[in-house]
Amino acid sequence: MFDSKYDVIVVGAGHAGCEAAAAAANLGSSTLLITMNLQTIAQMSCNPAMGGIAKGQIVREIDALGGYSGIVSDRSAIQYKMLNQSKGPAMWSPRVQSDRSMFSLEWRSMLEKTPNLDFYQETVVDLIVENQKIQGVITSLGIKIYAKSVVLTNGTFLNGLIHIGEKNFGGGRAGESASVGLTAVLESIGFVSGRMKTGTPPRVDGRSLDYSKMSEQPGDLNPSKFSFTDLTKPLSNQISCHITHTNLDVHDILRSGFGRSPMFNGAIKSTGPRYCPSIEDKIDRFSDKSQHQIFVEPEGWNTVEVYVNGFSTSLPEDIQYKALKSVSGFENVKFFRPGYAIEYDYFQPTQLFHSLETKAVQNLFFAGQINGTTGYEEAGAQGIIAGINAHQNNKDLPPFVLGREEAYIGVLIDDLILKGTEEPYRMFTSRAEYRTLLRQDNADERLTPRAHSIGLVNDERLKKLETKNQQRKNLVSFLKKTSYNLKIANVVLESKRSDTVKQTDKFAKLLSRPAITRKELDYFPEIKRYIAQEDITDAVFEQAEVEIKYAGYIEKERRNADKLKRLENIKIPKDFDFEILASLSFEAKEKLNKLRPSTLAQASRISGINPSDISVLLVSMGR
């Protein structure tokens, strides 16, 4: 089976590994996906959901690039919500509650239907490296498997250590063993590793809960979906989630277990996610709060298992149980399994290029939690970029890199490479300086042409996008040149408590008002007629509305992005000696030599690099 050399080997079948394997194989590379357990492909180790604030934008970007996460999320969804709709469109973020089992099965089904992709269940314990170039991997059975490129997506398995109270044991996640040996191999090559921590809450029996004491959280009345393709449809039925709260009694019970908590007794020494703290961390840091939200999330269509979001903990199981019983609606709760914390090895991502290839070993790529990130979406984003570039490297093609002005994926990778991370990195809309350009609704417009240019998206999908874009442009033009009926307009404006008008004007002017949306324009016969004649979808109208309402903001960000692009076009040679530039500060030389930015724009984003340093580089690169 392993006589021939693979183009790409992907180690690990989590969200990063699955996207990497799919991308490489769909581009035409013979690909092998090696995982410790073929039954847990794309396992949702923590909450059964995809998307959310900024993460939803990432899932749509993965889909726009030809990845599978959006399609799988749609097919396994049990609830859909568009978050932040009370804010501007740059903040709108889609999220689905998922059927955990269906999600994993759908991923495996899609991968098994992908040409050029093989599977093998084994543990990789060593790498074959010759002259600083990857040659393949060695499994725990001593089997050598050769490849031109290797992508490591080991998740939380590298020397994973699970903590529940004073007990700890090796494991990559509940019920699965850790991966031992690979960290030492990478360190022997020269890679610098660190330790991080994450955690998960208890899973409970939904039949033991009293939902009448909780607030129901239904999905959207008119749900949309993640994928831009026609391969999925919006949900017709949805399952509600619920919200309840902790109380002072719960907090007192939790505090009684602090002496046995690995977080407080020194057993856990690594850094956990700042923006997803454990319940014990929350009541310790925010002792003035009398309650914290608990989101009660069903695990699927055909199971009674419930995920207790907001109650992540590594306290002893008896404390967990006693505390949860004091939460409203949980008085008779029965556990399926307790929550736990897990420590694992990661590698500082400053050791990578923007292609996610390692600087120390040619054709070796890292993606996912091995780079210090947290979240399925961040992992999948890195996976698809690593898979693409593993293929590109093998074909001597230029690296596929997304800029900060092109995608949240570009922001994510740029932050990791240039800044590194000392805590699990999570994406937020606030991290993107061009978030009005990087909306969830236009991910296909931004990225599908890029994916088509390398062969990851077919001609049919590009043609569909071009048709959609032309419809949007025509609609905007129609709204800008067509006048509205004054009488109807004033009736609509009065109903929205907006100032009436004394003379007619163009529909675009009316739509630019904050209170006026597509819904209000439906009162005008000419609008309804145009929509019917041109077959305008809700998605097309939404984009046109955003373009009209936020034209000034979009144009301002586009000008700023163009300035950044000019610096991106100024390349820094790979072997450039920064020491020869006497005017550079000592700190600038040290950081530039360590991080080796490939463009002037990348150099400008490194912490400690001043505008004066960029001026020196600008003159030097000009020469």
Coordinates of C-alpha atoms in Angstrom, one line a residue:
M1 CA 0.0 0.0 0.0
F2 CA 2.8 2.4 0.8
D3 CA 5.2 1.4 -1.9
S4 CA 4.6 4.6 -3.8
K5 CA 5.2 8.1 -2.5
Y6 CA 2.3 10.3 -1.7
D7 CA 2.1 14.0 -2.7
V8 CA 0.7 15.0 0.6
I9 CA 0.3 13.3 4.0
V10 CA -2.1 14.9 6.5
V11 CA -1.6 13.8 10.1
G12 CA -4.8 14.2 12.2
A13 CA -8.4 14.2 11.1
G14 CA -9.8 17.0 13.1
H15 CA -11.3 20.1 11.5
A16 CA -7.8 21.3 10.2
G17 CA -6.8 17.9 9.0
C18 CA -10.1 17.3 7.1
E19 CA -10.0 20.6 5.3
A20 CA -6.3 20.2 4.5
A21 CA -6.8 16.7 3.1
A22 CA -9.9 17.8 1.0
A23 CA -8.1 20.8 -0.4
A24 CA -4.9 18.9 -1.4
A25 CA -6.9 16.0 -2.9
N26 CA -9.3 18.2 -4.8
L27 CA -6.4 20.1 -6.3
G28 CA -5.1 16.8 -7.7
S29 CA -2.5 15.7 -5.1
S30 CA -2.4 12.1 -4.1
T31 CA -3.2 12.5 -0.4
L32 CA -3.1 10.2 2.7
L33 CA -5.1 11.2 5.8
I34 CA -3.6 9.5 8.9
T35 CA -5.6 9.5 12.1
M36 CA -5.5 7.7 15.4
N37 CA -9.2 6.8 15.1
L38 CA -11.2 6.7 11.9
Q39 CA -14.4 6.7 13.9
T40 CA -13.8 10.2 15.2
I41 CA -13.1 12.1 12.0
A42 CA -14.1 15.8 12.4
Q43 CA -15.2 15.1 16.0
M44 CA -16.8 18.1 17.7
S45 CA -14.7 17.8 20.9
C46 CA -16.3 20.7 22.6
N47 CA -19.6 22.5 21.8
P48 CA -21.8 21.1 19.0
A49 CA -22.0 24.3 17.0
M50 CA -20.3 26.1 14.1
G51 CA -19.9 29.8 13.4
G52 CA -20.6 32.7 15.8
I53 CA -19.0 36.1 16.1
A54 CA -16.3 36.3 13.4
K55 CA -16.2 32.5 13.3
G56 CA -19.2 32.5 11.0
Q57 CA -17.4 34.7 8.6
I58 CA -14.5 32.2 8.6
V59 CA -16.9 29.3 7.8
R60 CA -18.3 31.2 4.8
E61 CA -14.8 32.0 3.7
I62 CA -13.8 28.3 3.8
D63 CA -16.9 27.6 1.7
A64 CA -16.1 30.3 -0.8
L65 CA -12.6 28.7 -1.2
G66 CA -14.1 25.3 -2.0
G67 CA -13.8 23.8 1.5
Y68 CA -16.3 21.5 3.1
S69 CA -17.1 23.1 6.5
G70 CA -20.0 25.2 5.3
I71 CA -21.7 22.3 3.5
V72 CA -21.2 19.9 6.4
S73 CA -22.5 22.5 8.9
D74 CA -25.7 23.1 6.8
R75 CA -26.4 19.4 6.4
S76 CA -26.0 18.6 10.1
A77 CA -27.6 21.8 11.5
I78 CA -30.5 21.6 14.0
Q79 CA -30.8 25.4 14.5
Y80 CA -29.6 28.5 12.6
K81 CA -29.1 32.0 13.9
M82 CA -27.7 35.2 12.4
L83 CA -26.1 36.9 15.4
N84 CA -25.6 40.7 15.9
Q85 CA -28.4 41.8 13.6
S86 CA -29.1 44.8 15.8
K87 CA -25.6 46.1 14.8
G88 CA -24.1 47.0 11.4
P89 CA -23.6 44.3 8.7
A90 CA -19.9 44.1 9.4
M91 CA -20.8 42.4 12.7
W92 CA -23.5 40.0 11.4
S93 CA -22.3 36.5 12.1
P94 CA -24.1 33.2 11.1
R95 CA -24.1 30.3 13.6
V96 CA -25.6 26.9 13.6
Q97 CA -26.3 24.4 16.4
S98 CA -25.2 21.1 15.1
D99 CA -26.1 17.4 15.4
R100 CA -22.7 16.2 16.8
S101 CA -22.9 12.6 15.3
M102 CA -24.3 13.8 12.0
F103 CA -21.6 16.4 11.6
S104 CA -18.8 13.8 12.0
L105 CA -20.6 11.2 9.7
E106 CA -21.2 13.9 7.0
W107 CA -17.5 14.9 7.0
R108 CA -16.4 11.3 6.7
S109 CA -18.9 10.7 3.8
M110 CA -17.7 13.8 1.9
L111 CA -14.0 12.8 2.4
E112 CA -14.7 9.2 1.3
K113 CA -16.2 10.6 -1.9
T114 CA -13.2 12.8 -2.6
P115 CA -10.9 11.5 -5.3
N116 CA -7.2 11.1 -4.7
L117 CA -7.7 10.7 -0.9
D118 CA -6.7 7.6 1.1
F119 CA -7.2 6.9 4.8
Y120 CA -5.1 5.0 7.4
Q121 CA -5.6 4.5 11.1
E122 CA -2.3 4.8 13.0
T123 CA -0.3 7.1 15.2
V124 CA 2.5 9.1 13.7
V125 CA 5.5 9.2 16.2
D126 CA 8.4 10.4 14.0
L127 CA 9.2 12.3 10.9
I128 CA 11.6 11.5 8.1
V129 CA 13.7 14.6 7.4
E130 CA 16.7 14.9 5.1
N131 CA 18.7 18.1 4.5
Q132 CA 16.0 20.2 6.2
K133 CA 13.3 18.8 3.9
I134 CA 10.5 16.5 4.8
Q135 CA 10.5 13.1 3.3
G136 CA 7.6 11.3 5.1
V137 CA 6.4 10.0 8.5
I138 CA 7.0 6.9 10.7
T139 CA 4.1 5.3 12.6
S140 CA 4.0 3.6 16.0
L141 CA 4.2 0.3 14.1
G142 CA 7.4 1.4 12.5
I143 CA 5.9 1.8 9.1
K144 CA 7.7 4.5 6.9
I145 CA 5.3 6.4 4.6
Y146 CA 6.9 8.8 2.2
A147 CA 5.5 12.0 0.8
K148 CA 6.6 15.2 -0.9
S149 CA 4.8 17.3 1.8
V150 CA 3.4 16.7 5.3
V151 CA 0.7 18.7 7.2
L152 CA 0.6 18.2 10.9
T153 CA -2.8 18.9 12.5
N154 CA -2.4 17.2 15.9
G155 CA -5.0 19.2 17.8
T156 CA -4.9 18.7 21.6
F157 CA -3.3 15.2 21.3
L158 CA 0.4 16.1 21.6
N159 CA 1.3 15.0 25.1
G160 CA -2.3 15.6 26.1
L161 CA -3.1 15.5 29.8
I162 CA -6.7 15.5 31.1
H163 CA -7.5 16.9 34.5
I164 CA -10.7 16.3 36.6
G165 CA -10.1 17.6 40.1
E166 CA -7.0 16.0 41.6
K167 CA -7.0 13.2 39.1
N168 CA -5.2 13.5 35.8
F169 CA -4.4 11.0 33.0
G170 CA -3.0 11.1 29.5
G171 CA -5.5 11.7 26.7
G172 CA -6.2 13.8 23.6
R173 CA -9.8 14.1 24.5
A174 CA -12.3 12.0 26.6
G175 CA -12.0 8.3 25.7
E176 CA -9.0 8.7 23.4
S177 CA -5.2 8.4 24.1
A178 CA -2.6 11.1 23.7
S179 CA 0.0 11.3 21.0
V180 CA 3.5 10.9 22.5
G181 CA 6.8 11.3 20.9
L182 CA 6.2 13.8 18.1
T183 CA 6.9 16.8 20.3
A184 CA 10.3 15.5 21.2
V185 CA 11.1 14.9 17.5
L186 CA 10.1 18.4 16.5
E187 CA 12.1 19.9 19.4
S188 CA 15.2 17.9 18.3
I189 CA 14.9 19.6 14.9
G190 CA 14.9 23.0 16.6
F191 CA 11.2 23.9 17.0
V192 CA 10.2 25.7 20.2
S193 CA 7.1 24.3 21.9
G194 CA 4.9 25.4 24.7
R195 CA 1.9 24.2 26.7
M196 CA -1.7 25.4 26.5
K197 CA -5.0 24.5 28.2
T198 CA -8.6 24.2 27.2
G199 CA -11.6 22.7 28.8
T200 CA -15.1 21.4 28.3
P201 CA -18.3 21.3 30.4
P202 CA -20.3 18.3 31.6
R203 CA -22.8 16.5 29.2
V204 CA -26.1 15.7 30.9
D205 CA -29.3 13.8 30.3
G206 CA -31.9 16.2 28.8
R207 CA -34.7 14.1 30.2
S208 CA -33.6 15.1 33.7
L209 CA -34.0 18.9 33.1
D210 CA -36.9 21.1 33.7
Y211 CA -37.1 23.4 30.7
S212 CA -40.1 25.3 32.1
K213 CA -37.7 27.1 34.4
M214 CA -35.5 28.3 31.5
S215 CA -35.8 30.8 28.7
E216 CA -36.3 29.3 25.3
Q217 CA -33.9 30.4 22.5
P218 CA -35.4 29.5 19.1
G219 CA -33.7 29.8 15.8
D220 CA -34.3 32.5 13.2
L221 CA -37.9 32.6 11.7
N222 CA -36.4 32.6 8.2
P223 CA -33.1 30.7 8.5
S224 CA -30.4 31.1 6.0
K225 CA -27.4 28.7 5.6
F226 CA -23.6 28.8 5.4
S227 CA -22.8 27.4 1.9
F228 CA -23.0 29.5 -1.2
T229 CA -23.5 26.4 -3.3
D230 CA -26.8 24.7 -4.2
L231 CA -25.7 21.5 -2.4
T232 CA -27.6 22.5 0.8
K233 CA -30.9 24.0 1.8
P234 CA -32.0 26.2 4.7
L235 CA -33.6 24.3 7.7
S236 CA -37.3 23.7 7.6
N237 CA -37.4 22.5 11.2
Q238 CA -35.3 23.6 14.1
I239 CA -34.7 22.6 17.8
S240 CA -34.6 25.3 20.4
C241 CA -31.8 26.0 22.9
H242 CA -32.5 27.3 26.4
I243 CA -30.8 29.7 28.8
T244 CA -30.6 29.5 32.6
H245 CA -28.3 31.1 35.2
T246 CA -26.0 30.2 38.0
N247 CA -26.7 31.8 41.4
L248 CA -24.8 32.6 44.6
D249 CA -25.5 29.1 46.0
V250 CA -23.9 27.6 42.9
H251 CA -20.9 29.9 43.3
D252 CA -20.4 28.9 47.0
I253 CA -20.5 25.2 46.1
L254 CA -18.0 25.7 43.3
R255 CA -15.7 27.7 45.7
S256 CA -15.7 24.8 48.1
G257 CA -13.9 22.7 45.6
F258 CA -11.1 25.3 44.8
G259 CA -8.6 23.5 47.0
R260 CA -9.0 20.4 44.9
S261 CA -9.1 22.3 41.6
P262 CA -6.1 21.8 39.3
M263 CA -6.4 25.4 38.2
F264 CA -5.8 26.6 41.8
N265 CA -3.6 23.9 43.3
G266 CA -0.8 24.3 40.7
A267 CA -1.5 21.1 38.8
I268 CA -2.3 23.1 35.7
K269 CA 0.5 25.5 34.8
S270 CA -0.4 26.3 31.2
T271 CA -2.5 29.2 29.8
G272 CA -6.2 28.7 29.0
P273 CA -8.5 30.6 26.6
R274 CA -9.1 34.2 27.9
Y275 CA -12.4 34.5 26.1
C276 CA -13.8 31.1 27.1
P277 CA -12.9 30.8 30.8
S278 CA -14.0 27.9 33.0
I279 CA -16.8 28.5 35.5
E280 CA -14.4 28.5 38.4
D281 CA -12.3 31.1 36.7
K282 CA -15.4 33.2 36.1
I283 CA -16.6 33.2 39.7
D284 CA -13.0 33.8 40.9
R285 CA -12.2 36.7 38.6
F286 CA -15.7 38.2 38.6
S287 CA -16.6 37.7 42.2
D288 CA -19.0 40.7 42.1
K289 CA -21.3 38.9 39.7
S290 CA -24.3 37.2 41.3
Q291 CA -25.0 35.0 38.2
H292 CA -23.6 33.8 34.9
Q293 CA -25.5 32.6 31.9
I294 CA -25.7 28.9 31.1
F295 CA -26.7 27.9 27.5
V296 CA -28.5 24.6 27.4
E297 CA -27.7 23.1 23.9
P298 CA -29.1 19.9 22.5
E299 CA -26.5 17.6 20.9
G300 CA -28.7 16.4 18.0
W301 CA -32.0 15.3 16.5
N302 CA -32.1 11.8 18.0
T303 CA -30.3 12.1 21.3
V304 CA -31.2 13.3 24.8
E305 CA -27.6 14.4 25.5
V306 CA -27.2 18.1 26.3
Y307 CA -24.2 20.3 26.3
V308 CA -24.0 22.7 29.2
N309 CA -22.4 25.7 27.5
G310 CA -20.9 28.2 30.0
F311 CA -20.1 25.6 32.6
S312 CA -16.6 24.5 31.4
T313 CA -14.8 23.1 34.4
S314 CA -12.0 20.9 35.8
L315 CA -13.3 20.7 39.3
P316 CA -13.9 17.3 41.0
E317 CA -16.9 15.5 39.5
D318 CA -18.7 15.5 42.9
I319 CA -18.5 19.3 43.1
Q320 CA -19.5 19.7 39.4
Y321 CA -22.6 17.6 40.1
K322 CA -23.6 19.2 43.4
A323 CA -23.2 22.7 41.9
L324 CA -25.2 22.0 38.7
K325 CA -28.1 20.6 40.9
S326 CA -28.4 24.1 42.3
V327 CA -28.9 25.7 38.9
S328 CA -32.5 26.5 38.0
G329 CA -33.9 23.7 35.9
F330 CA -31.1 21.3 36.8
E331 CA -32.4 20.2 40.2
N332 CA -32.7 16.5 39.1
V333 CA -29.8 16.5 36.6
K334 CA -28.1 13.3 35.6
F335 CA -24.6 13.3 34.2
F336 CA -23.5 11.6 31.0
R337 CA -20.0 12.6 31.8
P338 CA -18.2 15.3 33.8
G339 CA -16.3 18.3 32.4
Y340 CA -12.6 18.3 32.3
A341 CA -9.5 20.4 31.3
I342 CA -6.8 19.3 29.0
E343 CA -3.2 20.5 28.6
Y344 CA -1.4 19.9 25.4
D345 CA 1.7 21.0 23.4
Y346 CA 1.7 23.6 20.7
F347 CA 4.4 25.3 18.6
Q348 CA 4.8 29.1 18.5
P349 CA 3.4 30.0 15.1
T350 CA 6.1 32.6 14.4
Q351 CA 8.1 29.6 13.3
L352 CA 6.0 29.5 10.1
F353 CA 5.7 31.3 6.8
H354 CA 2.3 32.8 5.9
S355 CA 1.8 29.7 3.7
L356 CA 1.9 27.8 7.1
E357 CA 5.0 26.0 5.9
T358 CA 7.6 25.8 8.7
K359 CA 10.8 27.8 8.3
A360 CA 13.0 25.1 9.7
V361 CA 11.8 22.2 7.5
Q362 CA 10.9 22.6 3.8
N363 CA 7.4 21.2 2.8
L364 CA 6.4 20.6 6.4
F365 CA 3.2 22.5 7.4
F366 CA 1.4 23.1 10.7
A367 CA -2.3 23.8 11.0
G368 CA -4.9 24.1 13.8
Q369 CA -4.3 23.9 17.6
I370 CA -0.7 23.0 17.1
N371 CA -0.3 26.7 16.1
G372 CA -1.9 27.9 19.4
T373 CA -5.4 28.6 18.1
T374 CA -8.8 27.6 19.6
G375 CA -12.0 26.7 17.8
Y376 CA -13.1 24.5 15.0
E377 CA -13.4 27.4 12.6
E378 CA -9.9 28.7 13.1
A379 CA -8.6 25.2 12.7
G380 CA -10.5 24.6 9.5
A381 CA -9.3 27.9 8.0
Q382 CA -5.6 27.0 8.6
G383 CA -6.2 23.5 7.3
I384 CA -7.5 24.6 3.9
I385 CA -4.6 27.1 3.5
A386 CA -2.0 24.4 4.5
G387 CA -3.6 21.8 2.2
I388 CA -3.6 24.3 -0.7
N389 CA 0.1 25.2 -0.1
A390 CA 1.3 21.7 0.4
H391 CA 0.0 21.1 -3.2
Q392 CA 1.4 24.4 -4.5
N393 CA 4.8 23.6 -3.1
N394 CA 4.9 20.2 -4.8
K395 CA 4.1 21.7 -8.1
D396 CA 6.6 24.6 -7.7
L397 CA 3.7 27.1 -7.8
P398 CA 3.6 30.3 -5.8
P399 CA 2.2 30.1 -2.2
F400 CA -1.5 30.9 -1.7
V401 CA -1.7 33.6 0.9
L402 CA -4.7 35.8 1.8
G403 CA -4.2 39.4 2.9
R404 CA -5.7 41.1 5.9
E405 CA -7.9 43.1 3.5
E406 CA -9.1 40.0 1.7
A407 CA -10.3 37.7 4.5
Y408 CA -10.6 36.9 8.2
I409 CA -8.5 33.9 7.3
G410 CA -5.8 36.4 6.3
V411 CA -6.1 38.3 9.6
L412 CA -5.9 35.1 11.6
I413 CA -2.8 33.8 9.9
D414 CA -1.1 37.2 9.8
D415 CA -1.7 37.7 13.5
L416 CA -0.2 34.2 14.3
I417 CA 2.9 34.5 12.1
L418 CA 3.8 38.1 13.0
K419 CA 2.7 38.3 16.7
G420 CA 2.7 34.7 17.9
T421 CA 0.5 33.8 20.8
E422 CA 0.9 33.0 24.5
E423 CA -2.8 32.0 24.9
P424 CA -5.2 30.1 22.7
Y425 CA -6.0 32.5 19.9
R426 CA -9.6 33.2 19.0
M427 CA -10.9 35.3 16.1
F428 CA -13.1 38.4 16.8
T429 CA -14.4 41.0 14.4
S430 CA -12.4 43.6 16.4
R431 CA -9.2 41.9 15.1
A432 CA -10.0 42.9 11.5
E433 CA -9.3 46.5 10.6
Y434 CA -11.2 46.1 7.4
R435 CA -14.3 44.3 8.7
T436 CA -16.7 46.4 6.7
L437 CA -15.1 44.8 3.6
L438 CA -14.9 41.3 5.1
R439 CA -18.6 40.7 5.7
Q440 CA -20.1 37.3 5.8
D441 CA -22.4 38.1 2.8
N442 CA -19.6 38.8 0.4
A443 CA -17.1 36.0 1.2
D444 CA -17.8 34.4 -2.2
E445 CA -17.2 37.6 -4.1
R446 CA -13.9 38.1 -2.2
L447 CA -12.5 34.6 -2.4
T448 CA -14.2 32.3 -5.0
P449 CA -12.2 33.9 -7.9
R450 CA -9.0 33.3 -6.0
A451 CA -9.9 29.7 -5.4
H452 CA -10.9 29.3 -9.1
S453 CA -7.5 30.7 -10.2
I454 CA -5.7 27.7 -8.6
G455 CA -8.3 25.1 -9.6
L456 CA -10.1 24.5 -6.3
V457 CA -13.4 26.0 -7.6
N458 CA -14.9 24.9 -10.9
D459 CA -16.0 27.1 -13.8
E460 CA -19.7 26.5 -13.1
R461 CA -19.4 28.0 -9.6
L462 CA -17.5 31.0 -10.8
K463 CA -20.1 31.6 -13.5
K464 CA -22.9 31.5 -10.8
L465 CA -21.0 34.0 -8.8
E466 CA -20.5 36.3 -11.8
T467 CA -24.3 36.2 -12.4
K468 CA -25.0 37.0 -8.8
N469 CA -22.6 40.0 -8.9
Q470 CA -24.1 41.3 -12.1
Q471 CA -27.6 41.1 -10.6
R472 CA -26.4 43.1 -7.6
K473 CA -24.8 45.8 -9.7
N474 CA -27.9 46.0 -11.9
L475 CA -30.1 46.3 -8.8
V476 CA -28.0 49.0 -7.3
S477 CA -28.1 50.9 -10.6
F478 CA -31.9 50.5 -10.7
L479 CA -32.3 51.8 -7.1
K480 CA -30.1 54.8 -7.9
K481 CA -31.9 55.9 -11.0
T482 CA -35.5 55.0 -10.2
S483 CA -37.8 57.4 -8.4
Y484 CA -40.3 56.4 -5.7
N485 CA -44.0 57.3 -5.3
L486 CA -44.2 60.2 -2.8
K487 CA -47.5 59.2 -1.3
I488 CA -46.4 55.6 -0.6
A489 CA -43.0 56.7 0.6
N490 CA -44.5 59.0 3.3
V491 CA -46.9 56.2 4.5
V492 CA -43.9 53.9 4.9
L493 CA -41.8 56.6 6.6
E494 CA -44.6 57.5 9.1
S495 CA -44.9 53.8 9.9
K496 CA -41.2 53.7 10.8
R497 CA -41.4 57.0 12.7
S498 CA -38.9 58.5 10.2
D499 CA -39.1 62.1 8.8
T500 CA -41.4 62.4 5.8
V501 CA -40.3 63.9 2.5
K502 CA -41.8 66.8 0.5
Q503 CA -40.7 65.7 -2.9
T504 CA -39.9 62.5 -4.6
D505 CA -36.3 61.1 -4.9
K506 CA -34.5 57.9 -5.9
F507 CA -35.0 54.6 -4.1
A508 CA -31.3 54.5 -3.1
K509 CA -31.8 57.7 -1.1
L510 CA -34.8 56.2 0.7
L511 CA -32.9 52.9 1.3
S512 CA -30.0 54.8 2.8
R513 CA -32.1 55.7 5.8
P514 CA -31.3 53.4 8.8
A515 CA -35.0 52.6 9.4
I516 CA -35.8 51.6 5.8
T517 CA -34.9 48.0 4.7
R518 CA -35.9 45.6 1.9
K519 CA -39.1 44.8 3.8
E520 CA -40.3 48.5 3.5
L521 CA -39.4 48.7 -0.2
D522 CA -41.8 45.7 -0.8
Y523 CA -44.7 48.2 -0.5
F524 CA -43.6 49.8 -3.9
P525 CA -45.1 48.0 -7.0
E526 CA -42.0 48.8 -9.2
I527 CA -39.7 47.2 -6.7
K528 CA -41.8 44.0 -6.5
R529 CA -42.0 44.0 -10.3
Y530 CA -38.2 44.3 -10.7
I531 CA -37.4 41.6 -8.2
A532 CA -39.8 39.2 -9.9
Q533 CA -38.6 40.0 -13.4
E534 CA -34.9 39.7 -12.6
D535 CA -35.3 36.8 -10.1
I536 CA -33.5 38.7 -7.3
T537 CA -32.8 36.6 -4.3
D538 CA -32.8 37.8 -0.7
A539 CA -29.0 37.4 -0.6
V540 CA -28.6 39.7 -3.7
F541 CA -30.9 42.3 -2.2
E542 CA -29.1 42.2 1.1
Q543 CA -25.8 42.9 -0.6
A544 CA -27.2 45.7 -2.6
E545 CA -28.8 47.3 0.5
V546 CA -25.4 47.1 2.4
E547 CA -23.6 48.6 -0.6
I548 CA -26.0 51.6 -0.6
K549 CA -26.4 52.1 3.1
Y550 CA -22.7 51.9 3.9
A551 CA -21.2 53.3 0.7
G552 CA -19.1 55.9 2.5
Y553 CA -17.6 53.5 5.1
I554 CA -16.9 50.8 2.4
E555 CA -15.1 53.3 0.2
K556 CA -13.0 54.6 3.1
E557 CA -11.9 51.1 4.1
R558 CA -11.2 50.3 0.4
R559 CA -8.9 53.3 0.1
N560 CA -7.1 52.2 3.3
A561 CA -6.8 48.7 2.0
D562 CA -5.3 49.9 -1.2
K563 CA -2.6 51.8 0.8
L564 CA -1.8 48.5 2.5
K565 CA -1.6 46.7 -0.8
R566 CA 1.1 49.1 -2.0
L567 CA 3.3 48.0 0.9
E568 CA 2.4 44.4 0.3
N569 CA 3.8 44.8 -3.3
I570 CA 7.2 45.8 -1.9
K571 CA 8.9 42.4 -1.4
I572 CA 11.8 41.8 1.1
P573 CA 14.3 39.3 -0.3
K574 CA 14.4 36.0 1.7
D575 CA 18.1 36.3 2.4
F576 CA 18.1 40.0 3.1
D577 CA 20.6 41.0 5.8
F578 CA 19.0 43.6 8.1
E579 CA 22.2 44.1 10.0
I580 CA 23.7 46.2 7.1
L581 CA 21.0 48.9 7.7
A582 CA 22.7 51.1 10.4
S583 CA 19.6 53.3 10.8
L584 CA 17.5 50.4 12.0
S585 CA 16.9 50.1 15.7
F586 CA 18.4 47.1 17.5
E587 CA 14.9 45.8 18.3
A588 CA 13.9 46.1 14.7
K589 CA 16.9 44.1 13.5
E590 CA 16.3 41.4 16.1
K591 CA 12.6 41.0 15.2
L592 CA 13.1 41.2 11.5
N593 CA 15.8 38.6 11.5
K594 CA 13.7 36.3 13.7
L595 CA 10.3 36.6 11.9
R596 CA 11.6 37.2 8.3
P597 CA 8.6 39.1 6.9
S598 CA 8.3 38.7 3.1
T599 CA 6.8 42.2 2.4
L600 CA 7.0 45.7 3.8
A601 CA 3.4 45.5 5.0
Q602 CA 4.1 42.4 7.1
A603 CA 7.1 44.2 8.6
S604 CA 5.0 47.2 9.5
R605 CA 2.7 44.9 11.6
I606 CA 5.4 43.4 13.8
S607 CA 5.2 44.6 17.4
G608 CA 8.2 46.9 18.0
I609 CA 8.7 48.0 14.4
N610 CA 8.3 51.8 14.2
P611 CA 7.3 54.0 11.2
S612 CA 10.9 55.2 11.1
D613 CA 12.1 51.6 10.7
I614 CA 9.7 51.1 7.8
S615 CA 11.0 54.3 6.2
V616 CA 14.5 52.9 6.3
L617 CA 13.3 49.6 4.8
L618 CA 11.3 51.5 2.1
V619 CA 14.4 53.4 1.0
S620 CA 16.5 50.2 1.0
M621 CA 13.9 48.1 -0.9
G622 CA 13.7 50.9 -3.4
R623 CA 17.4 50.6 -4.1

